[in-house]
């Protein structure tokens, strides 16, 4: 589905809003923007906890060090 405009929350922390999604051969790569920067986050089944289509929030669990916030 189209995840642009969705909020991204990882491990209970708000990461940002998806501004675009890049389709790579092996995965989707979300460009997630917040006040400070844009993070590239792979949208793979292993990371997805839940997608709430009503409130447009994607809940992820990310490996340590992926974001380096």
PDB file of C-alpha atoms in Angstrom:
ATOM      1  CA  UNK A   1       0.000   0.000   0.000  1.00  0.00           C
ATOM      2  CA  UNK A   2       0.933   3.638  -0.140  1.00  0.00           C
ATOM      3  CA  UNK A   3       2.536   4.629   3.147  1.00  0.00           C
ATOM      4  CA  UNK A   4       3.367   8.226   2.253  1.00  0.00           C
ATOM      5  CA  UNK A   5       2.146  10.588   4.944  1.00  0.00           C
ATOM      6  CA  UNK A   6       2.148   7.888   7.623  1.00  0.00           C
ATOM      7  CA  UNK A   7       3.795   8.588  10.965  1.00  0.00           C
ATOM      8  CA  UNK A   8       6.521   6.162  11.990  1.00  0.00           C
ATOM      9  CA  UNK A   9       6.952   4.995  15.554  1.00  0.00           C
ATOM     10  CA  UNK A  10       9.790   2.637  16.462  1.00  0.00           C
ATOM     11  CA  UNK A  11       9.965   0.975  19.847  1.00  0.00           C
ATOM     12  CA  UNK A  12       7.644   3.613  21.269  1.00  0.00           C
ATOM     13  CA  UNK A  13       9.625   6.563  19.913  1.00  0.00           C
ATOM     14  CA  UNK A  14       8.243   8.869  17.245  1.00  0.00           C
ATOM     15  CA  UNK A  15      10.686   8.865  14.318  1.00  0.00           C
ATOM     16  CA  UNK A  16       8.970  11.091  11.777  1.00  0.00           C
ATOM     17  CA  UNK A  17       6.672  11.114   8.777  1.00  0.00           C
ATOM     18  CA  UNK A  18       7.151   9.070   5.612  1.00  0.00           C
ATOM     19  CA  UNK A  19       7.734  11.531   2.777  1.00  0.00           C
ATOM     20  CA  UNK A  20       8.438   8.937   0.100  1.00  0.00           C
ATOM     21  CA  UNK A  21       8.886   5.199  -0.360  1.00  0.00           C
ATOM     22  CA  UNK A  22      11.522   3.773  -2.670  1.00  0.00           C
ATOM     23  CA  UNK A  23      10.902   0.316  -4.125  1.00  0.00           C
ATOM     24  CA  UNK A  24      14.106  -1.683  -4.151  1.00  0.00           C
ATOM     25  CA  UNK A  25      14.327  -5.238  -5.495  1.00  0.00           C
ATOM     26  CA  UNK A  26      14.628  -6.718  -2.001  1.00  0.00           C
ATOM     27  CA  UNK A  27      12.600  -4.281   0.123  1.00  0.00           C
ATOM     28  CA  UNK A  28      10.791  -1.004   0.443  1.00  0.00           C
ATOM     29  CA  UNK A  29      12.883   1.899   1.723  1.00  0.00           C
ATOM     30  CA  UNK A  30      10.971   4.627   3.519  1.00  0.00           C
ATOM     31  CA  UNK A  31      12.326   8.160   3.649  1.00  0.00           C
ATOM     32  CA  UNK A  32      11.201   9.331   7.091  1.00  0.00           C
ATOM     33  CA  UNK A  33      11.500  13.047   7.833  1.00  0.00           C
ATOM     34  CA  UNK A  34      11.490  14.742  11.199  1.00  0.00           C
ATOM     35  CA  UNK A  35      12.520  18.230  12.320  1.00  0.00           C
ATOM     36  CA  UNK A  36      16.224  17.453  12.196  1.00  0.00           C
ATOM     37  CA  UNK A  37      16.814  15.048   9.376  1.00  0.00           C
ATOM     38  CA  UNK A  38      15.611  12.365   6.997  1.00  0.00           C
ATOM     39  CA  UNK A  39      16.129   8.725   7.945  1.00  0.00           C
ATOM     40  CA  UNK A  40      16.142   5.858   5.481  1.00  0.00           C
ATOM     41  CA  UNK A  41      14.301   2.956   7.051  1.00  0.00           C
ATOM     42  CA  UNK A  42      13.756  -0.392   5.348  1.00  0.00           C
ATOM     43  CA  UNK A  43      10.122  -1.474   5.538  1.00  0.00           C
ATOM     44  CA  UNK A  44      10.516  -5.228   5.882  1.00  0.00           C
ATOM     45  CA  UNK A  45       8.157  -7.690   7.498  1.00  0.00           C
ATOM     46  CA  UNK A  46      10.643  -8.452  10.258  1.00  0.00           C
ATOM     47  CA  UNK A  47      10.478  -4.838  11.445  1.00  0.00           C
ATOM     48  CA  UNK A  48       6.745  -4.195  11.138  1.00  0.00           C
ATOM     49  CA  UNK A  49       4.755  -4.645  14.329  1.00  0.00           C
ATOM     50  CA  UNK A  50       1.530  -3.075  13.161  1.00  0.00           C
ATOM     51  CA  UNK A  51       0.177  -0.650  10.591  1.00  0.00           C
ATOM     52  CA  UNK A  52      -2.790   1.411  11.747  1.00  0.00           C
ATOM     53  CA  UNK A  53      -4.491   2.588   8.568  1.00  0.00           C
ATOM     54  CA  UNK A  54      -7.087   4.625  10.461  1.00  0.00           C
ATOM     55  CA  UNK A  55      -4.644   6.826  12.331  1.00  0.00           C
ATOM     56  CA  UNK A  56      -1.922   6.364   9.689  1.00  0.00           C
ATOM     57  CA  UNK A  57       0.807   5.139  11.996  1.00  0.00           C
ATOM     58  CA  UNK A  58       3.381   2.473  11.221  1.00  0.00           C
ATOM     59  CA  UNK A  59       4.746   0.732  14.317  1.00  0.00           C
ATOM     60  CA  UNK A  60       8.201  -0.754  13.865  1.00  0.00           C
ATOM     61  CA  UNK A  61      10.783  -2.579  15.919  1.00  0.00           C
ATOM     62  CA  UNK A  62      14.219  -1.694  14.616  1.00  0.00           C
ATOM     63  CA  UNK A  63      17.587  -3.304  15.258  1.00  0.00           C
ATOM     64  CA  UNK A  64      20.012  -1.431  17.505  1.00  0.00           C
ATOM     65  CA  UNK A  65      22.026   1.164  15.677  1.00  0.00           C
ATOM     66  CA  UNK A  66      19.890   1.342  12.543  1.00  0.00           C
ATOM     67  CA  UNK A  67      18.884   4.919  13.186  1.00  0.00           C
ATOM     68  CA  UNK A  68      21.767   6.306  15.205  1.00  0.00           C
ATOM     69  CA  UNK A  69      19.491   9.098  16.404  1.00  0.00           C
TER      70      UNK A  69
END
